[in-house]
Tab-separated table of C-alpha atoms and ligand atoms in Angstrom:
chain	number	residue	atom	x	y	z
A	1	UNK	CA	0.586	67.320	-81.847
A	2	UNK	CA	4.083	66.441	-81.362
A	3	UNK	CA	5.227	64.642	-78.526
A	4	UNK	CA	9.168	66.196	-79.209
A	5	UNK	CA	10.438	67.475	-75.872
A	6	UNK	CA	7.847	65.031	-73.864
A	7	UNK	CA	9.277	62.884	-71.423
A	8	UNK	CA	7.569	58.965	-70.240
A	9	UNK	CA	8.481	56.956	-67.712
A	10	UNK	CA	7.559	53.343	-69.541
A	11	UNK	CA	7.052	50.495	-67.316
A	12	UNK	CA	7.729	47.396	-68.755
A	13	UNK	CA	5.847	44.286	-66.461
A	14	UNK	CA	6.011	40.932	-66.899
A	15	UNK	CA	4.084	39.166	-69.652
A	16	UNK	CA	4.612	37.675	-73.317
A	17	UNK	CA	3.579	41.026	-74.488
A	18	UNK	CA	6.408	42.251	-73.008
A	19	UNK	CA	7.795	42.658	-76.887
A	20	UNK	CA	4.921	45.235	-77.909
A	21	UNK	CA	7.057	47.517	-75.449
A	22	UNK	CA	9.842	47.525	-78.034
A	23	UNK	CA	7.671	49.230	-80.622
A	24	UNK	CA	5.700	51.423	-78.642
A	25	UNK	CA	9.570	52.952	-77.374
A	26	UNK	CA	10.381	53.229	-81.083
A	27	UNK	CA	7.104	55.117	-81.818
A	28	UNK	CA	7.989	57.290	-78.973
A	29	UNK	CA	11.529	57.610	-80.146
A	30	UNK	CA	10.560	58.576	-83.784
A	31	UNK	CA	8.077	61.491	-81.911
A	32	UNK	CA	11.003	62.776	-80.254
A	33	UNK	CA	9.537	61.940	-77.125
A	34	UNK	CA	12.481	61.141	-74.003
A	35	UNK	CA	11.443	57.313	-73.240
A	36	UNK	CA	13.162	55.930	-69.785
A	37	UNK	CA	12.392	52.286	-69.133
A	38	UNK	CA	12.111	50.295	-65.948
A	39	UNK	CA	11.747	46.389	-66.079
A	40	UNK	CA	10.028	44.198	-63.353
A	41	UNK	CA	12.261	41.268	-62.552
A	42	UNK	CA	9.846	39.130	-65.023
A	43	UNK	CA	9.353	41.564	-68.027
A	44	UNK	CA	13.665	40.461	-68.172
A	45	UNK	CA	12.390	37.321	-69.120
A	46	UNK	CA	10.632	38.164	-72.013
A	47	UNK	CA	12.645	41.155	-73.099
A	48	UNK	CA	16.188	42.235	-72.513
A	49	UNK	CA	16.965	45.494	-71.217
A	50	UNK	CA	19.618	45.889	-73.923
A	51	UNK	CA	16.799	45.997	-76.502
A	52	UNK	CA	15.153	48.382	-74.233
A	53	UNK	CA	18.272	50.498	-73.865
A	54	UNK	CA	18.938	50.821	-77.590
A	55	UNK	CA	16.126	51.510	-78.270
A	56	UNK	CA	15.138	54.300	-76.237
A	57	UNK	CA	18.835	55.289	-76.234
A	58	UNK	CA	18.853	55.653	-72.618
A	59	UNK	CA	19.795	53.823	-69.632
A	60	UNK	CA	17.497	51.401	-68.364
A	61	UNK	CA	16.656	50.590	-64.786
A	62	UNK	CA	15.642	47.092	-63.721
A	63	UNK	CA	15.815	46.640	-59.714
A	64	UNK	CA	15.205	48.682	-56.990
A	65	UNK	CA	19.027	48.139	-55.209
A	66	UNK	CA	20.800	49.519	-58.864
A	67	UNK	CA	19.350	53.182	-57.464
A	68	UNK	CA	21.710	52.874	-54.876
A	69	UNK	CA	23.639	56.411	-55.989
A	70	UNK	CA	20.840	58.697	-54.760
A	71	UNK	CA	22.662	61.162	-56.035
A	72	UNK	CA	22.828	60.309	-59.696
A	73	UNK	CA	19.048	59.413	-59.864
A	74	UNK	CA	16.750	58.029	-56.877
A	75	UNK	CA	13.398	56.756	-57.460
A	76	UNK	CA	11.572	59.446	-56.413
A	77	UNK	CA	13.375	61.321	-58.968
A	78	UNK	CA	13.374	58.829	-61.255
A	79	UNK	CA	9.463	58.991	-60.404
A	80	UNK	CA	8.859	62.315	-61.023
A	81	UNK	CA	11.288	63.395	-63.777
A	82	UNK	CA	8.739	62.073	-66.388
A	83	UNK	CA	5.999	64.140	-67.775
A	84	UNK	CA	3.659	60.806	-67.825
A	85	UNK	CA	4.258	57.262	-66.153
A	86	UNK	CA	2.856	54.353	-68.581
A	87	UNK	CA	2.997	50.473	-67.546
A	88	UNK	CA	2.841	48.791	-70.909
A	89	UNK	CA	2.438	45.782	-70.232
A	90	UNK	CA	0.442	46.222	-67.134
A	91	UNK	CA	0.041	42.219	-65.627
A	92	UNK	CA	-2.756	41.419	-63.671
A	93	UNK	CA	0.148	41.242	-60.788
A	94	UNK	CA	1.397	44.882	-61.166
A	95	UNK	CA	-2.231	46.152	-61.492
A	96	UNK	CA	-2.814	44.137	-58.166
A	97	UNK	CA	0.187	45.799	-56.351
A	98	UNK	CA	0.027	49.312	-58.112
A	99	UNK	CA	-4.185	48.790	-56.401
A	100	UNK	CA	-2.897	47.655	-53.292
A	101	UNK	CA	-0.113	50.597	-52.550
A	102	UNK	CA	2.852	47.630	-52.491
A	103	UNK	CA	6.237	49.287	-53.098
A	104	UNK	CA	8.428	46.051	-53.395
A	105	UNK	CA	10.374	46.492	-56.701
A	106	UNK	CA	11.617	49.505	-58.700
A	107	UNK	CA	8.643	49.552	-60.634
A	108	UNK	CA	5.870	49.495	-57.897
A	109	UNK	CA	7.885	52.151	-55.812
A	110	UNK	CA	8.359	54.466	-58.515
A	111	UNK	CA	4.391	54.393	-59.224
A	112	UNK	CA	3.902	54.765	-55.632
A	113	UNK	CA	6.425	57.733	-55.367
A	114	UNK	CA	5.373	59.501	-58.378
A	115	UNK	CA	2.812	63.065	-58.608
A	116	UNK	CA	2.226	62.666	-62.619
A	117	UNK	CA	-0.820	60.916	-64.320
A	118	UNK	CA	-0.542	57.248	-64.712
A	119	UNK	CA	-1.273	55.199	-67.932
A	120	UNK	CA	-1.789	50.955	-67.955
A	121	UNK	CA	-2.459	48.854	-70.740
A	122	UNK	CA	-3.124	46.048	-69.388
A	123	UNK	CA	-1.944	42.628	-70.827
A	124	UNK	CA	-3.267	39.232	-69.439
A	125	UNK	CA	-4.963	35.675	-70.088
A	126	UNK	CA	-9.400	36.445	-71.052
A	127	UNK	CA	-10.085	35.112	-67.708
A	128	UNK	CA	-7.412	36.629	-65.528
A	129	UNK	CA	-8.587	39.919	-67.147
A	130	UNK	CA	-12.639	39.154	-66.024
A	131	UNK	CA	-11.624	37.625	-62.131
A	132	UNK	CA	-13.293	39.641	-59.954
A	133	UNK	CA	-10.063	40.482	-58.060
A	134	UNK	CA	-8.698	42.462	-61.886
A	135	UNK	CA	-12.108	44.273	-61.934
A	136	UNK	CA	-12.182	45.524	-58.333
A	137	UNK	CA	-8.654	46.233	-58.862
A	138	UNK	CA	-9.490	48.644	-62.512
A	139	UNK	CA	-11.813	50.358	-60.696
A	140	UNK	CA	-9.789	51.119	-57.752
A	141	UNK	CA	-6.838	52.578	-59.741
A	142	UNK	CA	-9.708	54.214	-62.189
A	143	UNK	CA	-10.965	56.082	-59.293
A	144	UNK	CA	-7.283	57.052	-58.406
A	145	UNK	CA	-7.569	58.971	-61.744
A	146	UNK	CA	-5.184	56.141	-63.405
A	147	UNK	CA	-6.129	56.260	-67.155
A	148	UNK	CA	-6.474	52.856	-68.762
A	149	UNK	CA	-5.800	51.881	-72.756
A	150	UNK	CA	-7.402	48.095	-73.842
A	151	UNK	CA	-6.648	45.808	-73.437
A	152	UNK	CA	-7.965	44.251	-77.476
A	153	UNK	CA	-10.039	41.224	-78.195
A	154	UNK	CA	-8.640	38.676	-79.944
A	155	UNK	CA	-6.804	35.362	-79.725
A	156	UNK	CA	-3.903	35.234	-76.864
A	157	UNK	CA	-0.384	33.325	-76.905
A	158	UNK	CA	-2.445	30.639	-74.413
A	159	UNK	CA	-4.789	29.644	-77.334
A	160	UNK	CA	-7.708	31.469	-75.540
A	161	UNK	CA	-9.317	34.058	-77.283
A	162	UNK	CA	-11.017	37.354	-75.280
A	163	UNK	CA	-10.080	40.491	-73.861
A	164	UNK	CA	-6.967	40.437	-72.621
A	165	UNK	CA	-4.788	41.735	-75.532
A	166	UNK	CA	-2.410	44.327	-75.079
A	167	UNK	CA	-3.576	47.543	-77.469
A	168	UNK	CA	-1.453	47.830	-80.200
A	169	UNK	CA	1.338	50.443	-80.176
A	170	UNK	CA	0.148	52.978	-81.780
A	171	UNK	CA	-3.618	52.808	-79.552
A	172	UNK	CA	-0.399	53.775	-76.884
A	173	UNK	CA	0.737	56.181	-78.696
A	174	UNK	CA	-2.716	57.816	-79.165
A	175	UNK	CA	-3.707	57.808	-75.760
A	176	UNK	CA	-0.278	58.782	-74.887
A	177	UNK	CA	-0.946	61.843	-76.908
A	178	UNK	CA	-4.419	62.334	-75.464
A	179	UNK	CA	-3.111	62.805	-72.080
A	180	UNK	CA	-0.158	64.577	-72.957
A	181	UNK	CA	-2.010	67.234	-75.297
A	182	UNK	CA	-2.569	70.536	-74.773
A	183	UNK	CA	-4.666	72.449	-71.798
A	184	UNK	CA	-6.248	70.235	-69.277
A	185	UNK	CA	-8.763	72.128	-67.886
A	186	UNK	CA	-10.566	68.850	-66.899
A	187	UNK	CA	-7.842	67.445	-64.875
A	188	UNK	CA	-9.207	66.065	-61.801
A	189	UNK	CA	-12.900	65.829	-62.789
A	190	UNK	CA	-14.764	62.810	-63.682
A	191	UNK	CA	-16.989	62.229	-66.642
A	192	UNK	CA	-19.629	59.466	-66.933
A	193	UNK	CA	-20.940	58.733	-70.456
A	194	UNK	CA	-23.154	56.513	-71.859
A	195	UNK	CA	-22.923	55.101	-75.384
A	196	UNK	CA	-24.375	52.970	-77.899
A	197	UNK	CA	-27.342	50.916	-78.114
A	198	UNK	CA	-28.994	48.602	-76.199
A	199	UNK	CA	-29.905	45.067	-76.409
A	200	UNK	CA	-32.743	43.778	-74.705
A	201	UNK	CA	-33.148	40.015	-74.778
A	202	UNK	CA	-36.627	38.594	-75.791
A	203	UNK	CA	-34.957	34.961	-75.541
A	204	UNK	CA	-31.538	33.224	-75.449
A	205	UNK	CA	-31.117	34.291	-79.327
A	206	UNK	CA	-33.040	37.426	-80.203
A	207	UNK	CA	-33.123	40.689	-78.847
A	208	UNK	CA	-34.680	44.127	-79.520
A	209	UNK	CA	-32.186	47.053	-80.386
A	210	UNK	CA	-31.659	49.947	-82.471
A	211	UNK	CA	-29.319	51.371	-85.043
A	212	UNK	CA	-26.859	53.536	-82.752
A	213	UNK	CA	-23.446	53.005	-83.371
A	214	UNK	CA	-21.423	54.180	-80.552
A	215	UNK	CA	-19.816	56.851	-82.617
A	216	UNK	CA	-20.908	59.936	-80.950
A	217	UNK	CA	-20.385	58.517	-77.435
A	218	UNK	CA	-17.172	57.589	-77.803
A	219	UNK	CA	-15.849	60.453	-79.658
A	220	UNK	CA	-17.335	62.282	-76.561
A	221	UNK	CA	-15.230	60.693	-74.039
A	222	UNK	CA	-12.226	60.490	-75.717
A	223	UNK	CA	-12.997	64.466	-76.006
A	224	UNK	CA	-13.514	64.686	-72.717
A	225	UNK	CA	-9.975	62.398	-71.530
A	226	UNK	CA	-8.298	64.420	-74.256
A	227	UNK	CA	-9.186	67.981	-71.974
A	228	UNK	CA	-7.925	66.010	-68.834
A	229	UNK	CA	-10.906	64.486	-67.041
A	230	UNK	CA	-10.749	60.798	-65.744
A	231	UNK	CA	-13.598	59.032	-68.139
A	232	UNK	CA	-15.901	56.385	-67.257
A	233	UNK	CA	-17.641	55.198	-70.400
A	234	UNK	CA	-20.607	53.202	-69.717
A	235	UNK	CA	-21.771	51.430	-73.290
A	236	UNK	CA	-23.892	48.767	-75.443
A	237	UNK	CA	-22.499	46.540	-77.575
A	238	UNK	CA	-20.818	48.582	-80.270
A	239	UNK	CA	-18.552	47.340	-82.926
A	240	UNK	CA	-15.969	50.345	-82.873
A	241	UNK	CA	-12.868	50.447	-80.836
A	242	UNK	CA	-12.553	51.353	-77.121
A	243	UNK	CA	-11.241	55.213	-77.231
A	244	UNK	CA	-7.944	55.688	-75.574
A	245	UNK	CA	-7.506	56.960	-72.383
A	246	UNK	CA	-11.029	56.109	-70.923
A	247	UNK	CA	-12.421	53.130	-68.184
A	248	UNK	CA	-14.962	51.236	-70.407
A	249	UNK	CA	-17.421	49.169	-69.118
A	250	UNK	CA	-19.376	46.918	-71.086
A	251	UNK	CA	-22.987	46.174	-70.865
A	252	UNK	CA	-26.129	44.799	-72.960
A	253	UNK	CA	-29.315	45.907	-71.387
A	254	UNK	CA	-30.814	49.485	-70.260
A	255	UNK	CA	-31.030	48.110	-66.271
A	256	UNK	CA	-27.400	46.846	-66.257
A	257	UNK	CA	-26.468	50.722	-67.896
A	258	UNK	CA	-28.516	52.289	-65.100
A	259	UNK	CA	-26.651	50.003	-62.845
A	260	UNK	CA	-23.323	50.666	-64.030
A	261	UNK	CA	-23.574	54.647	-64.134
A	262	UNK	CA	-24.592	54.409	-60.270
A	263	UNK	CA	-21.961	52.499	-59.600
A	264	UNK	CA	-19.830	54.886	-61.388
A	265	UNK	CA	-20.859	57.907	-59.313
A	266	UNK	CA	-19.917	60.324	-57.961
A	267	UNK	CA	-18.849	62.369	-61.052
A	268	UNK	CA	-18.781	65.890	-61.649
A	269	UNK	CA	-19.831	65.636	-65.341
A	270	UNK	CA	-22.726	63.132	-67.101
A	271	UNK	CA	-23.339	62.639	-70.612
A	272	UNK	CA	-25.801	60.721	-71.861
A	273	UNK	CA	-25.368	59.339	-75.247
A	274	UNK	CA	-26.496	56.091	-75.227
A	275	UNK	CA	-29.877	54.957	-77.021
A	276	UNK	CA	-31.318	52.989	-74.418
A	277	UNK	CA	-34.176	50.491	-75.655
A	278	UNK	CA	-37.218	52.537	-74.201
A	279	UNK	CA	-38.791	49.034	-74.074
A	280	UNK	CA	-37.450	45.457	-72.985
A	281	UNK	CA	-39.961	42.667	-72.459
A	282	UNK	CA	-39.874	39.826	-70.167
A	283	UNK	CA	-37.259	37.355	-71.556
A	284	UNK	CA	-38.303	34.028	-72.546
A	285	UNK	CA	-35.982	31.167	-71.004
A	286	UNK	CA	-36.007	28.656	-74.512
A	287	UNK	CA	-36.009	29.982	-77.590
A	288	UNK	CA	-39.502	31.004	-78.899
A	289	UNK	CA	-40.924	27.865	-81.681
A	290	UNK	CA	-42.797	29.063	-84.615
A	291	UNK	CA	-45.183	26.137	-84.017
A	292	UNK	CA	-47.236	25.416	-87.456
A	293	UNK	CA	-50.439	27.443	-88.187
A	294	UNK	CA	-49.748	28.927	-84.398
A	295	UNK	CA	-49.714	33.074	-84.459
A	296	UNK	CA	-46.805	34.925	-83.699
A	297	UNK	CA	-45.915	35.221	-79.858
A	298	UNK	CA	-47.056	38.318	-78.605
A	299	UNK	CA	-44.520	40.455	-77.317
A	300	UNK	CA	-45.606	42.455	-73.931
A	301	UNK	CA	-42.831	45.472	-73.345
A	302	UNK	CA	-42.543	46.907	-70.066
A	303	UNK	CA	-40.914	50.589	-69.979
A	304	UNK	CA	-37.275	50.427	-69.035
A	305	UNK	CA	-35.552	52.803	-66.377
A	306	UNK	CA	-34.495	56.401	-67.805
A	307	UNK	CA	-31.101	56.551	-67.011
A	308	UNK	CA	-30.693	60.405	-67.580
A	309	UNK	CA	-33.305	61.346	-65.948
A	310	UNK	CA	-33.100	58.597	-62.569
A	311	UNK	CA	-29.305	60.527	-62.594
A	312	UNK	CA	-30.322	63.901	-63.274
A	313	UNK	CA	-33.072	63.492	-60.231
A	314	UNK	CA	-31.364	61.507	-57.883
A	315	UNK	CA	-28.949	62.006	-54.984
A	316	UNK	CA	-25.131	62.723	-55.644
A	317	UNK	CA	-26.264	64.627	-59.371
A	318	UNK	CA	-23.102	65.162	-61.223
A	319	UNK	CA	-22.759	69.351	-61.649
A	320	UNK	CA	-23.650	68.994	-65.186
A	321	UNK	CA	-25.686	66.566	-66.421
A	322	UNK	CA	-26.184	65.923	-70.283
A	323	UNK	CA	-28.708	64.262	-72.502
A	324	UNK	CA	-29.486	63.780	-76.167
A	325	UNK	CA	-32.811	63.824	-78.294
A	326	UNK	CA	-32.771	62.096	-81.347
A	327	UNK	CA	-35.897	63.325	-82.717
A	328	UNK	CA	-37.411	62.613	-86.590
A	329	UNK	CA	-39.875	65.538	-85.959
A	330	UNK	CA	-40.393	68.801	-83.865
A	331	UNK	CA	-37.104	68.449	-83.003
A	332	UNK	CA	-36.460	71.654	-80.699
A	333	UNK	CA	-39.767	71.536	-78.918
A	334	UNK	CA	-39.252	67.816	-78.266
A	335	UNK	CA	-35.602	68.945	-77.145
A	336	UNK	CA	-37.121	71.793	-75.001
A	337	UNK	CA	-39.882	69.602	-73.445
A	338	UNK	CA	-37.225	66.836	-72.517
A	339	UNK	CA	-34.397	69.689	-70.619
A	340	UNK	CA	-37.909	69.942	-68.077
A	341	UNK	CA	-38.941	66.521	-67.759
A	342	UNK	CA	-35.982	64.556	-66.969
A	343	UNK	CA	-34.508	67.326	-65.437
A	344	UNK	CA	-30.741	67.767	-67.067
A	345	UNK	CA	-29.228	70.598	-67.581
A	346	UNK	CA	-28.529	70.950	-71.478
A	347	UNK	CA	-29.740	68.557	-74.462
A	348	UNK	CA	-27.805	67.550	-77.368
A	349	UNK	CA	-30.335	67.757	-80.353
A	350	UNK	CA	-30.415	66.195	-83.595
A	351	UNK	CA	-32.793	65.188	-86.158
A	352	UNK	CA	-32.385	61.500	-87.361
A	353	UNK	CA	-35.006	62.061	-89.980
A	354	UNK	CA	-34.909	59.774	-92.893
A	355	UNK	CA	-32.052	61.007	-94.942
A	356	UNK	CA	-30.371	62.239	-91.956
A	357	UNK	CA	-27.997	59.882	-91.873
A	358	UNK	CA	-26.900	60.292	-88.347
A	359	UNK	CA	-27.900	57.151	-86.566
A	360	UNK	CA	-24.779	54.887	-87.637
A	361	UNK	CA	-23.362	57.912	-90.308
A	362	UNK	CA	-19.699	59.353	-89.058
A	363	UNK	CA	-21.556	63.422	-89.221
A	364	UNK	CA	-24.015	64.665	-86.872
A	365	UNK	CA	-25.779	68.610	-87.289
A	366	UNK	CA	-27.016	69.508	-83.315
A	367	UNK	CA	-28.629	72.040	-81.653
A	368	UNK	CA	-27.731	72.758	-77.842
A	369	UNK	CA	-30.309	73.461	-75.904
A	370	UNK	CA	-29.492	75.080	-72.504
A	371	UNK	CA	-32.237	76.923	-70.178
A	372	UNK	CA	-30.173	80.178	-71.615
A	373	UNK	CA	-31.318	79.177	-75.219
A	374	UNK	CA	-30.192	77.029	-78.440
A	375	UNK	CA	-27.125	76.896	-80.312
A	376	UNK	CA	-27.352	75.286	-84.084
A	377	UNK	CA	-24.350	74.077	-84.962
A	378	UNK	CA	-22.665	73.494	-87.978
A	379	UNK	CA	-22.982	69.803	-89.372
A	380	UNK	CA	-19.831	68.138	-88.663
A	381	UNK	CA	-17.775	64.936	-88.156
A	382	UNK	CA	-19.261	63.365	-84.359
A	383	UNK	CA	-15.386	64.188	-83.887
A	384	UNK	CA	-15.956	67.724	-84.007
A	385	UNK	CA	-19.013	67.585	-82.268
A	386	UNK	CA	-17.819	65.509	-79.594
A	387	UNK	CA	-14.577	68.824	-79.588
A	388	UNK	CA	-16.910	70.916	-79.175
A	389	UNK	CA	-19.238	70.047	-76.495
A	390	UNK	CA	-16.305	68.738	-74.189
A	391	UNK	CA	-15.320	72.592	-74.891
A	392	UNK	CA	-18.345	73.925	-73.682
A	393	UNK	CA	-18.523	71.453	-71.125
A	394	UNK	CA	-15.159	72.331	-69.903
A	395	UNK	CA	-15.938	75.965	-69.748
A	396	UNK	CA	-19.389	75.801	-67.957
A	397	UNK	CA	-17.469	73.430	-65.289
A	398	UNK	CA	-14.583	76.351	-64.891
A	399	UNK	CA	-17.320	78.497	-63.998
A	400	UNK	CA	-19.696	76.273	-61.713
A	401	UNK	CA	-17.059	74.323	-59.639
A	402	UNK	CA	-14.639	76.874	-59.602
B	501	LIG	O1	-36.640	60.045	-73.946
B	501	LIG	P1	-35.562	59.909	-74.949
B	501	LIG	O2	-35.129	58.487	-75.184
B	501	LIG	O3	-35.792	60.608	-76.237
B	501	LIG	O4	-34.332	60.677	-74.282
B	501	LIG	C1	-33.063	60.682	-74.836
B	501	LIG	C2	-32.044	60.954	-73.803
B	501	LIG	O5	-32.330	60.216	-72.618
B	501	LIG	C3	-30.677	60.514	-74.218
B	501	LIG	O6	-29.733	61.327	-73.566
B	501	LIG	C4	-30.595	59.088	-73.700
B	501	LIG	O7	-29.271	58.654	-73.495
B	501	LIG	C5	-31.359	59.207	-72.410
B	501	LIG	N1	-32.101	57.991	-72.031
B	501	LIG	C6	-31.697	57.286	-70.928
B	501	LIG	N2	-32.412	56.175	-70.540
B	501	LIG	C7	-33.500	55.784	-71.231
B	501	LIG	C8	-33.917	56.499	-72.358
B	501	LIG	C9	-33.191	57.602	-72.732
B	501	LIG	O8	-30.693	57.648	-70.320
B	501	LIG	N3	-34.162	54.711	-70.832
């Protein structure tokens, strides 16, 4: 899709990243998207607003005072004129005020003023990004139904590496697109999902696991933040990108999942991808010695919480509540067996056979199974799938909340 005739509101904060904001307005530009920029005080220090201005070919607005002509443009105008308002960089001070309601520059009144969906990519120091004070301050503008891109891992200008990177332009872009695209019949619901695997340590340096990728997951709630809903992605350690557009929080092991989705609640929509470790065993504090002629430890597993189903069953149950089977053999009864037990409302169905190729592959062939019936559906790219449920989802929401 085309973003021609689209208009953003780009907030440029304070922040060595600060020059990232130059591309992302010529990406914009080259769209044919209408780019208006606002500086804080310090993103002038890194960038000049004359780069800003020709490059968005527009006028750019860097204090609160220069909106003194109310009639040309005020800031609630200014606020509201855009179809989307995106703070790229987002510091860990705007994030702060934008959480805390402060309206004591341009930048933090206009997001305070403004009635259209918010974007940050935030852009700080690895340990700035993990203080408590950033994380409490995510999840309040999360649960505002701000929509976060990144930040990246890598190394950072202070010679630290992490998270903390701002995404790359075009990650922007993309989740720029996301929330600008099409229909949003999600808008104002909130999705949970689960994704990848888990690890469950059996010391400091091994851990039991399995051979999900993410894939499916994440191509799920990018779906669903692509159809408008505010996306919490709950998921293992995966090697694919964070999708754009969506609140990701990382964990390792099944209990801190189970944890994380209840913190996470309430939502109106849960789908659970993930392939949580059905065992985890008591973890040993040193490493475990292979001591000479000594057999191998003994590993005792303990059955780890069911996530779906402790969801499905328990108190505040999102209105539609999804689970998977990945099955090798008697794949629909298995399916059919597991909509009772746990208690959801539809299952995602595939076979993972040998030769399947589905655990780890980029394709998936599923059946839906609802208490109406089953669907087969095509095999297709987890893309597709992931289309095509958030579809369905989207419809059976219109007609249950509605
Ligand atoms: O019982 P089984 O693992 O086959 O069930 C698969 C479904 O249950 C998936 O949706 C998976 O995400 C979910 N699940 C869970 N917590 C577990 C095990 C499975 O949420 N501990």
């Amino acid at each position: 899709m085309s973003l021609a005739g689209k208009r953003v509101l780009l907030i440029v904060s304070g922040g060595i990243a600060a020059y990232k904001a130059l591309e992302l307005v010529r990406l914009l530009r080259r769209e044919g998207c209408g780019v208006t920029c606002v500086m804080t005080p310090a993103a002038a220090e890194f960038v000049t607003p004359l780069s800003l201005q020709a490059l968005s070919e527009n006028r750019v607005y860097h204090e609160l005072f220069s909106l003194t002509d109310e009639s040309e443009m005020g800031h609630i105008q200014l606020s509201r004129a855009a179809d989307l308002v995106v703070v790229a960089p987002a510091s860990a001070d705007i994030l702060a005020r934008m959480a805390g309601g402060h309206a004591s520059d341009l930048a933090t009144t206009l997001l305070l003023a403004t009635d259209k969906r918010v974007l940050v990519a935030p852009s700080m120091n690895v340990r700035m990004w993990e203080h408590d004070a950033t994380r409490a301050n995510m999840a309040t503008l999360a649960s505002r139904g701000v929509a976060v891109v990144g930040p990246d891992e890598g190394a950072m200008a202070c010679n630290e590496y992490g998270f903390g990177r701002l995404a790359e332009p075009p990650m922007i872009l993309a989740a720029i697109r996301a929330l600008l695209d099409g229909p949003q019949p999600l808008a104002g619901r909130h999705a949970l999902v689960t994704s990848g695997p888990t690890h469950e340590p059996i010391d400091p340096v091994r851990y039991i696991a399995n051979r999900s990728s993410g894939r499916q997951g994440h191509a799920i709630a990018a779906a669903l933040a692509r159809l408008g809903a505010r996306v919490t992605l709950v998921s293992g350690p995966v090697a694919i990108p964070d999708p754009a557009g969506v609140l990701v929080i990382q964990v390792e092991t099944g209990r801190q999942m189970l944890a994380a989705c209840q913190q996470a609640l309430p939502a109106d929509i849960a789908v659970f991808a993930a392939a949580v470790a059905d065992w985890r065993t008591d973890m040993a504090p040193l490493k475990l010695k292979k001591a000479p002629g000594a057999p191998p430890p003994g590993l005792s597993l303990v059955a780890n919480p069911d996530i779906l189903a402790t969801i499905s069953q328990g108190a505040g149950r999102p209105a539609l509540v999804v689970g998977f089977a990945a099955e090798t053999n008697d794949v629909l009864a298995n399916a059919q067996a597991k909509l009772a037990r746990k208690g959801c409302d539809w299952i995602v169905a595939n076979d993972v056979g040998e030769g399947s190729d589905v655990m780890g592959g980029t394709e998936n062939a599923v059946q839906l199974v609802t208490a109406a019936g089953v669907e087969t559906w095509p095999r297709l790219p987890k893309d597709a799938v992931a289309a095509r449920l958030a579809d369905r989802i989207a419809d059976q929401i219109r007609g249950a909340l509605s």
